[in-house]
Amino acid sequence: MQGNGAPAGGARGVFTVDSTAPGAAPQGLEAFRRGWETQIGDDVFQLPAFSPDTIGDFRVKGNVTKVDGAAIADLHAASATRTADVPGGDQDLVAMYVVRRGAWTLGNPPGHGDQTVSAGQFLVRHLGSLTAFETSADLTAKFLVLPSDELKPLLGKRAVTGSAASAEMRLLTAMTDMIHTTIGELGPAGVSAAQRTLIELTKAVAKGRFDDVEPRLAPALAQAAKDLADRRLADPGLSPAMLARELNVSVRTLHRAFAAVDEQVSTYIRHRRLHEARLALTASAGRPSISELAAHWQFADSSHFTRAFKKHFGQTPTEYARSTAATPAPPDRHPPGAAECG
C-alpha cells in the first residue's frame, strides 16, 4: 500500500492498495482498512465489519481519494467480498455505486429487499447507517461517498438507479478520474471546488431520473420541496423556480409532483408563511407589528398580508392577536396614509 496527502482530518488524502499479488491476501483487508482510516478517515465513511471468509481472502486493488468531505474509490476485486450480517453503526451520507464489471449487492432496511447493481449500471442513495453488502469476484466498480446536506432532501428514502452510460454519468466519472490525478496538486480552493462539482454532477444524474417523474416518486419529490421551502420561508427569493433549481428538476416536474398530491407549490409557501406569522402574533412579549410581519414573511405590504391572513384564518391579524391574549397587540406602524384592511 502507498499513501500520501493530508491526514484523515485534512481536506484530502490519497492511497493505493494492491493485495491481488500471490501471498498478499491475508493482509489485504488490514492494509485497505489502515489506508482508509489513515488517509480518508471515519468522518467520511466508516468501513463495516467483514465476514471471516472475506478477511481470509481479500484480493483488491485500486486507489481512493479524499476530496474535502467526499471520497472516490476506484476498485477491482479479484475475490468476492461480503460484510458481516449486521454491520451496525450510524452514518449520514450519500453513496453512489457505479459498476463496470461484476455485481454489487446492497442490503436494504428489513422488508424492502436487497438491491443489485449490475455491470453498466449505477445506484445512488442516502445511507443512515452502515449497510450490509457483497460483491462478486472480478468486480470493477467506482464508489463515491458524498456529504448528505444537499442530496438527502433530493433523494429522500429512495434509491436512484440507471445506466452508467448516460451523458451525466459519463461526465461525473470523467471528473472523478481527473480528480484522482490532480488532487495532490490542488490547493484548498481547488479541493473545495472539486467537492462542489461532484455534488452538482450527482444532482444532475438524479435530475435525469426525476424528470421522467413516475407517480410513485411524486410524493417524495413534493416532500423534499416542502422541507427545503420550510428552511427558506423568510427568503425573498423563495419560489417554485428556486425550489426546482435547488432540487435539480424542472419547474414543470415540480408542479406535476405537487399536483399528484393535490397541492400547489405557491399555495404551500403562502400558507406556511401565514402559519408562522400567526405563531408570532401569540408572543406575550416583543410581538411584531402587522407591517413587520408582512415584510418578514415576504408579503407585498400590510394590506396584502391582512387580506391573505383573513381569507385563510377568518380574522385579521389584529383580531386574532386580541382574541388569543389579554395584552393587546402593539399598534401597527403603517407609513403615512396606509391602513389595515379587514
PDB file of N, CA and C in Angstrom, residues 217-279:
ATOM      1  N   LEU A 217     -42.823   8.448  -7.396  1.00  0.00           N
ATOM      2  CA  LEU A 217     -41.774   9.350  -6.948  1.00  0.00           C
ATOM      3  C   LEU A 217     -42.303  10.729  -6.584  1.00  0.00           C
ATOM      4  N   ALA A 218     -43.498  11.064  -7.077  1.00  0.00           N
ATOM      5  CA  ALA A 218     -44.019  12.417  -6.878  1.00  0.00           C
ATOM      6  C   ALA A 218     -44.147  12.802  -5.408  1.00  0.00           C
ATOM      7  N   PRO A 219     -44.709  11.962  -4.524  1.00  0.00           N
ATOM      8  CA  PRO A 219     -44.817  12.374  -3.120  1.00  0.00           C
ATOM      9  C   PRO A 219     -43.466  12.659  -2.477  1.00  0.00           C
ATOM     10  N   ALA A 220     -42.453  11.875  -2.821  1.00  0.00           N
ATOM     11  CA  ALA A 220     -41.132  12.091  -2.230  1.00  0.00           C
ATOM     12  C   ALA A 220     -40.524  13.404  -2.727  1.00  0.00           C
ATOM     13  N   LEU A 221     -40.710  13.707  -4.011  1.00  0.00           N
ATOM     14  CA  LEU A 221     -40.188  14.962  -4.544  1.00  0.00           C
ATOM     15  C   LEU A 221     -40.930  16.151  -3.945  1.00  0.00           C
ATOM     16  N   ALA A 222     -42.248  16.041  -3.809  1.00  0.00           N
ATOM     17  CA  ALA A 222     -43.021  17.121  -3.198  1.00  0.00           C
ATOM     18  C   ALA A 222     -42.582  17.345  -1.752  1.00  0.00           C
ATOM     19  N   GLN A 223     -42.337  16.268  -1.022  1.00  0.00           N
ATOM     20  CA  GLN A 223     -41.908  16.410   0.372  1.00  0.00           C
ATOM     21  C   GLN A 223     -40.525  17.035   0.460  1.00  0.00           C
ATOM     22  N   ALA A 224     -39.636  16.662  -0.457  1.00  0.00           N
ATOM     23  CA  ALA A 224     -38.305  17.276  -0.471  1.00  0.00           C
ATOM     24  C   ALA A 224     -38.408  18.774  -0.708  1.00  0.00           C
ATOM     25  N   ALA A 225     -39.309  19.176  -1.611  1.00  0.00           N
ATOM     26  CA  ALA A 225     -39.508  20.607  -1.876  1.00  0.00           C
ATOM     27  C   ALA A 225     -40.093  21.314  -0.658  1.00  0.00           C
ATOM     28  N   LYS A 226     -41.024  20.669   0.026  1.00  0.00           N
ATOM     29  CA  LYS A 226     -41.609  21.259   1.234  1.00  0.00           C
ATOM     30  C   LYS A 226     -40.554  21.439   2.320  1.00  0.00           C
ATOM     31  N   ASP A 227     -39.727  20.433   2.507  1.00  0.00           N
ATOM     32  CA  ASP A 227     -38.675  20.524   3.536  1.00  0.00           C
ATOM     33  C   ASP A 227     -37.738  21.690   3.230  1.00  0.00           C
ATOM     34  N   LEU A 228     -37.379  21.841   1.960  1.00  0.00           N
ATOM     35  CA  LEU A 228     -36.497  22.935   1.575  1.00  0.00           C
ATOM     36  C   LEU A 228     -37.200  24.281   1.743  1.00  0.00           C
ATOM     37  N   ALA A 229     -38.467  24.360   1.341  1.00  0.00           N
ATOM     38  CA  ALA A 229     -39.222  25.608   1.498  1.00  0.00           C
ATOM     39  C   ALA A 229     -39.343  25.992   2.968  1.00  0.00           C
ATOM     40  N   ASP A 230     -39.547  25.022   3.840  1.00  0.00           N
ATOM     41  CA  ASP A 230     -39.668  25.315   5.276  1.00  0.00           C
ATOM     42  C   ASP A 230     -38.402  25.953   5.818  1.00  0.00           C
ATOM     43  N   ARG A 231     -37.248  25.569   5.275  1.00  0.00           N
ATOM     44  CA  ARG A 231     -35.986  26.143   5.739  1.00  0.00           C
ATOM     45  C   ARG A 231     -35.734  27.530   5.146  1.00  0.00           C
ATOM     46  N   ARG A 232     -36.466  27.887   4.082  1.00  0.00           N
ATOM     47  CA  ARG A 232     -36.213  29.153   3.385  1.00  0.00           C
ATOM     48  C   ARG A 232     -37.430  30.082   3.417  1.00  0.00           C
ATOM     49  N   LEU A 233     -38.350  29.890   4.353  1.00  0.00           N
ATOM     50  CA  LEU A 233     -39.605  30.629   4.321  1.00  0.00           C
ATOM     51  C   LEU A 233     -39.413  32.146   4.311  1.00  0.00           C
ATOM     52  N   ALA A 234     -38.421  32.644   5.019  1.00  0.00           N
ATOM     53  CA  ALA A 234     -38.212  34.094   5.092  1.00  0.00           C
ATOM     54  C   ALA A 234     -37.343  34.620   3.959  1.00  0.00           C
ATOM     55  N   ASP A 235     -36.911  33.753   3.067  1.00  0.00           N
ATOM     56  CA  ASP A 235     -36.039  34.152   1.959  1.00  0.00           C
ATOM     57  C   ASP A 235     -36.870  34.840   0.879  1.00  0.00           C
ATOM     58  N   PRO A 236     -36.537  36.075   0.513  1.00  0.00           N
ATOM     59  CA  PRO A 236     -37.311  36.755  -0.533  1.00  0.00           C
ATOM     60  C   PRO A 236     -37.226  36.061  -1.886  1.00  0.00           C
ATOM     61  N   GLY A 237     -36.214  35.214  -2.086  1.00  0.00           N
ATOM     62  CA  GLY A 237     -36.072  34.517  -3.359  1.00  0.00           C
ATOM     63  C   GLY A 237     -36.820  33.209  -3.437  1.00  0.00           C
ATOM     64  N   LEU A 238     -37.514  32.812  -2.343  1.00  0.00           N
ATOM     65  CA  LEU A 238     -38.224  31.535  -2.347  1.00  0.00           C
ATOM     66  C   LEU A 238     -39.339  31.558  -3.385  1.00  0.00           C
ATOM     67  N   SER A 239     -39.336  30.574  -4.274  1.00  0.00           N
ATOM     68  CA  SER A 239     -40.325  30.493  -5.348  1.00  0.00           C
ATOM     69  C   SER A 239     -40.275  29.078  -5.915  1.00  0.00           C
ATOM     70  N   PRO A 240     -41.278  28.701  -6.710  1.00  0.00           N
ATOM     71  CA  PRO A 240     -41.192  27.394  -7.375  1.00  0.00           C
ATOM     72  C   PRO A 240     -39.924  27.245  -8.210  1.00  0.00           C
ATOM     73  N   ALA A 241     -39.519  28.326  -8.888  1.00  0.00           N
ATOM     74  CA  ALA A 241     -38.308  28.246  -9.720  1.00  0.00           C
ATOM     75  C   ALA A 241     -37.075  27.991  -8.869  1.00  0.00           C
ATOM     76  N   MET A 242     -36.986  28.654  -7.707  1.00  0.00           N
ATOM     77  CA  MET A 242     -35.826  28.449  -6.834  1.00  0.00           C
ATOM     78  C   MET A 242     -35.807  27.022  -6.292  1.00  0.00           C
ATOM     79  N   LEU A 243     -36.962  26.505  -5.868  1.00  0.00           N
ATOM     80  CA  LEU A 243     -37.017  25.134  -5.355  1.00  0.00           C
ATOM     81  C   LEU A 243     -36.635  24.137  -6.442  1.00  0.00           C
ATOM     82  N   ALA A 244     -37.143  24.335  -7.643  1.00  0.00           N
ATOM     83  CA  ALA A 244     -36.808  23.428  -8.740  1.00  0.00           C
ATOM     84  C   ALA A 244     -35.313  23.455  -9.027  1.00  0.00           C
ATOM     85  N   ARG A 245     -34.739  24.663  -9.023  1.00  0.00           N
ATOM     86  CA  ARG A 245     -33.297  24.797  -9.277  1.00  0.00           C
ATOM     87  C   ARG A 245     -32.479  24.085  -8.200  1.00  0.00           C
ATOM     88  N   GLU A 246     -32.848  24.268  -6.935  1.00  0.00           N
ATOM     89  CA  GLU A 246     -32.104  23.648  -5.831  1.00  0.00           C
ATOM     90  C   GLU A 246     -32.233  22.130  -5.848  1.00  0.00           C
ATOM     91  N   LEU A 247     -33.376  21.623  -6.283  1.00  0.00           N
ATOM     92  CA  LEU A 247     -33.593  20.178  -6.316  1.00  0.00           C
ATOM     93  C   LEU A 247     -33.208  19.557  -7.651  1.00  0.00           C
ATOM     94  N   ASN A 248     -32.733  20.402  -8.572  1.00  0.00           N
ATOM     95  CA  ASN A 248     -32.288  19.932  -9.881  1.00  0.00           C
ATOM     96  C   ASN A 248     -33.378  19.189 -10.643  1.00  0.00           C
ATOM     97  N   VAL A 249     -34.553  19.782 -10.658  1.00  0.00           N
ATOM     98  CA  VAL A 249     -35.635  19.297 -11.509  1.00  0.00           C
ATOM     99  C   VAL A 249     -36.195  20.502 -12.252  1.00  0.00           C
ATOM    100  N   SER A 250     -36.992  20.272 -13.272  1.00  0.00           N
ATOM    101  CA  SER A 250     -37.623  21.379 -13.977  1.00  0.00           C
ATOM    102  C   SER A 250     -38.800  21.899 -13.151  1.00  0.00           C
ATOM    103  N   VAL A 251     -39.189  23.156 -13.407  1.00  0.00           N
ATOM    104  CA  VAL A 251     -40.351  23.725 -12.713  1.00  0.00           C
ATOM    105  C   VAL A 251     -41.596  22.908 -13.051  1.00  0.00           C
ATOM    106  N   ARG A 252     -41.690  22.465 -14.282  1.00  0.00           N
ATOM    107  CA  ARG A 252     -42.828  21.639 -14.694  1.00  0.00           C
ATOM    108  C   ARG A 252     -42.880  20.342 -13.891  1.00  0.00           C
ATOM    109  N   THR A 253     -41.727  19.726 -13.699  1.00  0.00           N
ATOM    110  CA  THR A 253     -41.679  18.493 -12.915  1.00  0.00           C
ATOM    111  C   THR A 253     -42.125  18.744 -11.481  1.00  0.00           C
ATOM    112  N   LEU A 254     -41.676  19.862 -10.905  1.00  0.00           N
ATOM    113  CA  LEU A 254     -42.058  20.178  -9.533  1.00  0.00           C
ATOM    114  C   LEU A 254     -43.566  20.397  -9.422  1.00  0.00           C
ATOM    115  N   HIS A 255     -44.133  21.142 -10.364  1.00  0.00           N
ATOM    116  CA  HIS A 255     -45.578  21.371 -10.331  1.00  0.00           C
ATOM    117  C   HIS A 255     -46.352  20.057 -10.488  1.00  0.00           C
ATOM    118  N   ARG A 256     -45.847  19.156 -11.338  1.00  0.00           N
ATOM    119  CA  ARG A 256     -46.514  17.863 -11.507  1.00  0.00           C
ATOM    120  C   ARG A 256     -46.465  17.051 -10.225  1.00  0.00           C
ATOM    121  N   ALA A 257     -45.333  17.120  -9.515  1.00  0.00           N
ATOM    122  CA  ALA A 257     -45.211  16.376  -8.261  1.00  0.00           C
ATOM    123  C   ALA A 257     -46.221  16.882  -7.228  1.00  0.00           C
ATOM    124  N   PHE A 258     -46.381  18.205  -7.120  1.00  0.00           N
ATOM    125  CA  PHE A 258     -47.353  18.761  -6.177  1.00  0.00           C
ATOM    126  C   PHE A 258     -48.779  18.442  -6.619  1.00  0.00           C
ATOM    127  N   ALA A 259     -49.042  18.485  -7.916  1.00  0.00           N
ATOM    128  CA  ALA A 259     -50.387  18.176  -8.407  1.00  0.00           C
ATOM    129  C   ALA A 259     -50.767  16.739  -8.072  1.00  0.00           C
ATOM    130  N   ALA A 260     -49.768  15.857  -8.067  1.00  0.00           N
ATOM    131  CA  ALA A 260     -50.046  14.449  -7.759  1.00  0.00           C
ATOM    132  C   ALA A 260     -50.500  14.258  -6.319  1.00  0.00           C
ATOM    133  N   VAL A 261     -50.158  15.211  -5.436  1.00  0.00           N
ATOM    134  CA  VAL A 261     -50.611  15.125  -4.041  1.00  0.00           C
ATOM    135  C   VAL A 261     -51.647  16.223  -3.752  1.00  0.00           C
ATOM    136  N   ASP A 262     -52.282  16.717  -4.829  1.00  0.00           N
ATOM    137  CA  ASP A 262     -53.381  17.694  -4.738  1.00  0.00           C
ATOM    138  C   ASP A 262     -52.976  18.981  -4.020  1.00  0.00           C
ATOM    139  N   GLU A 263     -51.809  19.504  -4.356  1.00  0.00           N
ATOM    140  CA  GLU A 263     -51.354  20.762  -3.788  1.00  0.00           C
ATOM    141  C   GLU A 263     -50.729  21.616  -4.874  1.00  0.00           C
ATOM    142  N   GLN A 264     -50.472  22.873  -4.534  1.00  0.00           N
ATOM    143  CA  GLN A 264     -49.756  23.779  -5.417  1.00  0.00           C
ATOM    144  C   GLN A 264     -48.561  24.347  -4.660  1.00  0.00           C
ATOM    145  N   VAL A 265     -47.459  24.535  -5.360  1.00  0.00           N
ATOM    146  CA  VAL A 265     -46.229  24.982  -4.715  1.00  0.00           C
ATOM    147  C   VAL A 265     -46.424  26.353  -4.062  1.00  0.00           C
ATOM    148  N   SER A 266     -46.935  27.318  -4.818  1.00  0.00           N
ATOM    149  CA  SER A 266     -47.081  28.678  -4.289  1.00  0.00           C
ATOM    150  C   SER A 266     -48.060  28.724  -3.125  1.00  0.00           C
ATOM    151  N   THR A 267     -49.113  27.926  -3.210  1.00  0.00           N
ATOM    152  CA  THR A 267     -50.082  27.895  -2.114  1.00  0.00           C
ATOM    153  C   THR A 267     -49.446  27.337  -0.850  1.00  0.00           C
ATOM    154  N   TYR A 268     -48.631  26.296  -0.995  1.00  0.00           N
ATOM    155  CA  TYR A 268     -47.955  25.734   0.178  1.00  0.00           C
ATOM    156  C   TYR A 268     -47.065  26.787   0.839  1.00  0.00           C
ATOM    157  N   ILE A 269     -46.292  27.507   0.050  1.00  0.00           N
ATOM    158  CA  ILE A 269     -45.396  28.526   0.594  1.00  0.00           C
ATOM    159  C   ILE A 269     -46.189  29.613   1.319  1.00  0.00           C
ATOM    160  N   ARG A 270     -47.274  30.098   0.679  1.00  0.00           N
ATOM    161  CA  ARG A 270     -48.070  31.168   1.294  1.00  0.00           C
ATOM    162  C   ARG A 270     -48.703  30.706   2.603  1.00  0.00           C
ATOM    163  N   HIS A 271     -49.269  29.509   2.625  1.00  0.00           N
ATOM    164  CA  HIS A 271     -49.906  29.009   3.849  1.00  0.00           C
ATOM    165  C   HIS A 271     -48.900  28.803   4.976  1.00  0.00           C
ATOM    166  N   ARG A 272     -47.710  28.303   4.639  1.00  0.00           N
ATOM    167  CA  ARG A 272     -46.690  28.110   5.686  1.00  0.00           C
ATOM    168  C   ARG A 272     -46.260  29.456   6.263  1.00  0.00           C
ATOM    169  N   ARG A 273     -46.129  30.463   5.402  1.00  0.00           N
ATOM    170  CA  ARG A 273     -45.759  31.790   5.898  1.00  0.00           C
ATOM    171  C   ARG A 273     -46.853  32.364   6.783  1.00  0.00           C
ATOM    172  N   LEU A 274     -48.096  32.171   6.408  1.00  0.00           N
ATOM    173  CA  LEU A 274     -49.200  32.660   7.229  1.00  0.00           C
ATOM    174  C   LEU A 274     -49.236  31.961   8.586  1.00  0.00           C
ATOM    175  N   HIS A 275     -48.992  30.676   8.611  1.00  0.00           N
ATOM    176  CA  HIS A 275     -48.977  29.944   9.888  1.00  0.00           C
ATOM    177  C   HIS A 275     -47.844  30.438  10.788  1.00  0.00           C
ATOM    178  N   GLU A 276     -46.692  30.702  10.214  1.00  0.00           N
ATOM    179  CA  GLU A 276     -45.586  31.211  11.020  1.00  0.00           C
ATOM    180  C   GLU A 276     -45.902  32.612  11.548  1.00  0.00           C
ATOM    181  N   ALA A 277     -46.542  33.435  10.718  1.00  0.00           N
ATOM    182  CA  ALA A 277     -46.930  34.769  11.174  1.00  0.00           C
ATOM    183  C   ALA A 277     -47.940  34.675  12.306  1.00  0.00           C
ATOM    184  N   ARG A 278     -48.879  33.752  12.203  1.00  0.00           N
ATOM    185  CA  ARG A 278     -49.873  33.585  13.262  1.00  0.00           C
ATOM    186  C   ARG A 278     -49.218  33.195  14.576  1.00  0.00           C
ATOM    187  N   LEU A 279     -48.225  32.340  14.523  1.00  0.00           N
ATOM    188  CA  LEU A 279     -47.497  31.960  15.740  1.00  0.00           C
ATOM    189  C   LEU A 279     -46.847  33.177  16.380  1.00  0.00           C
TER     190      LEU A 279
END
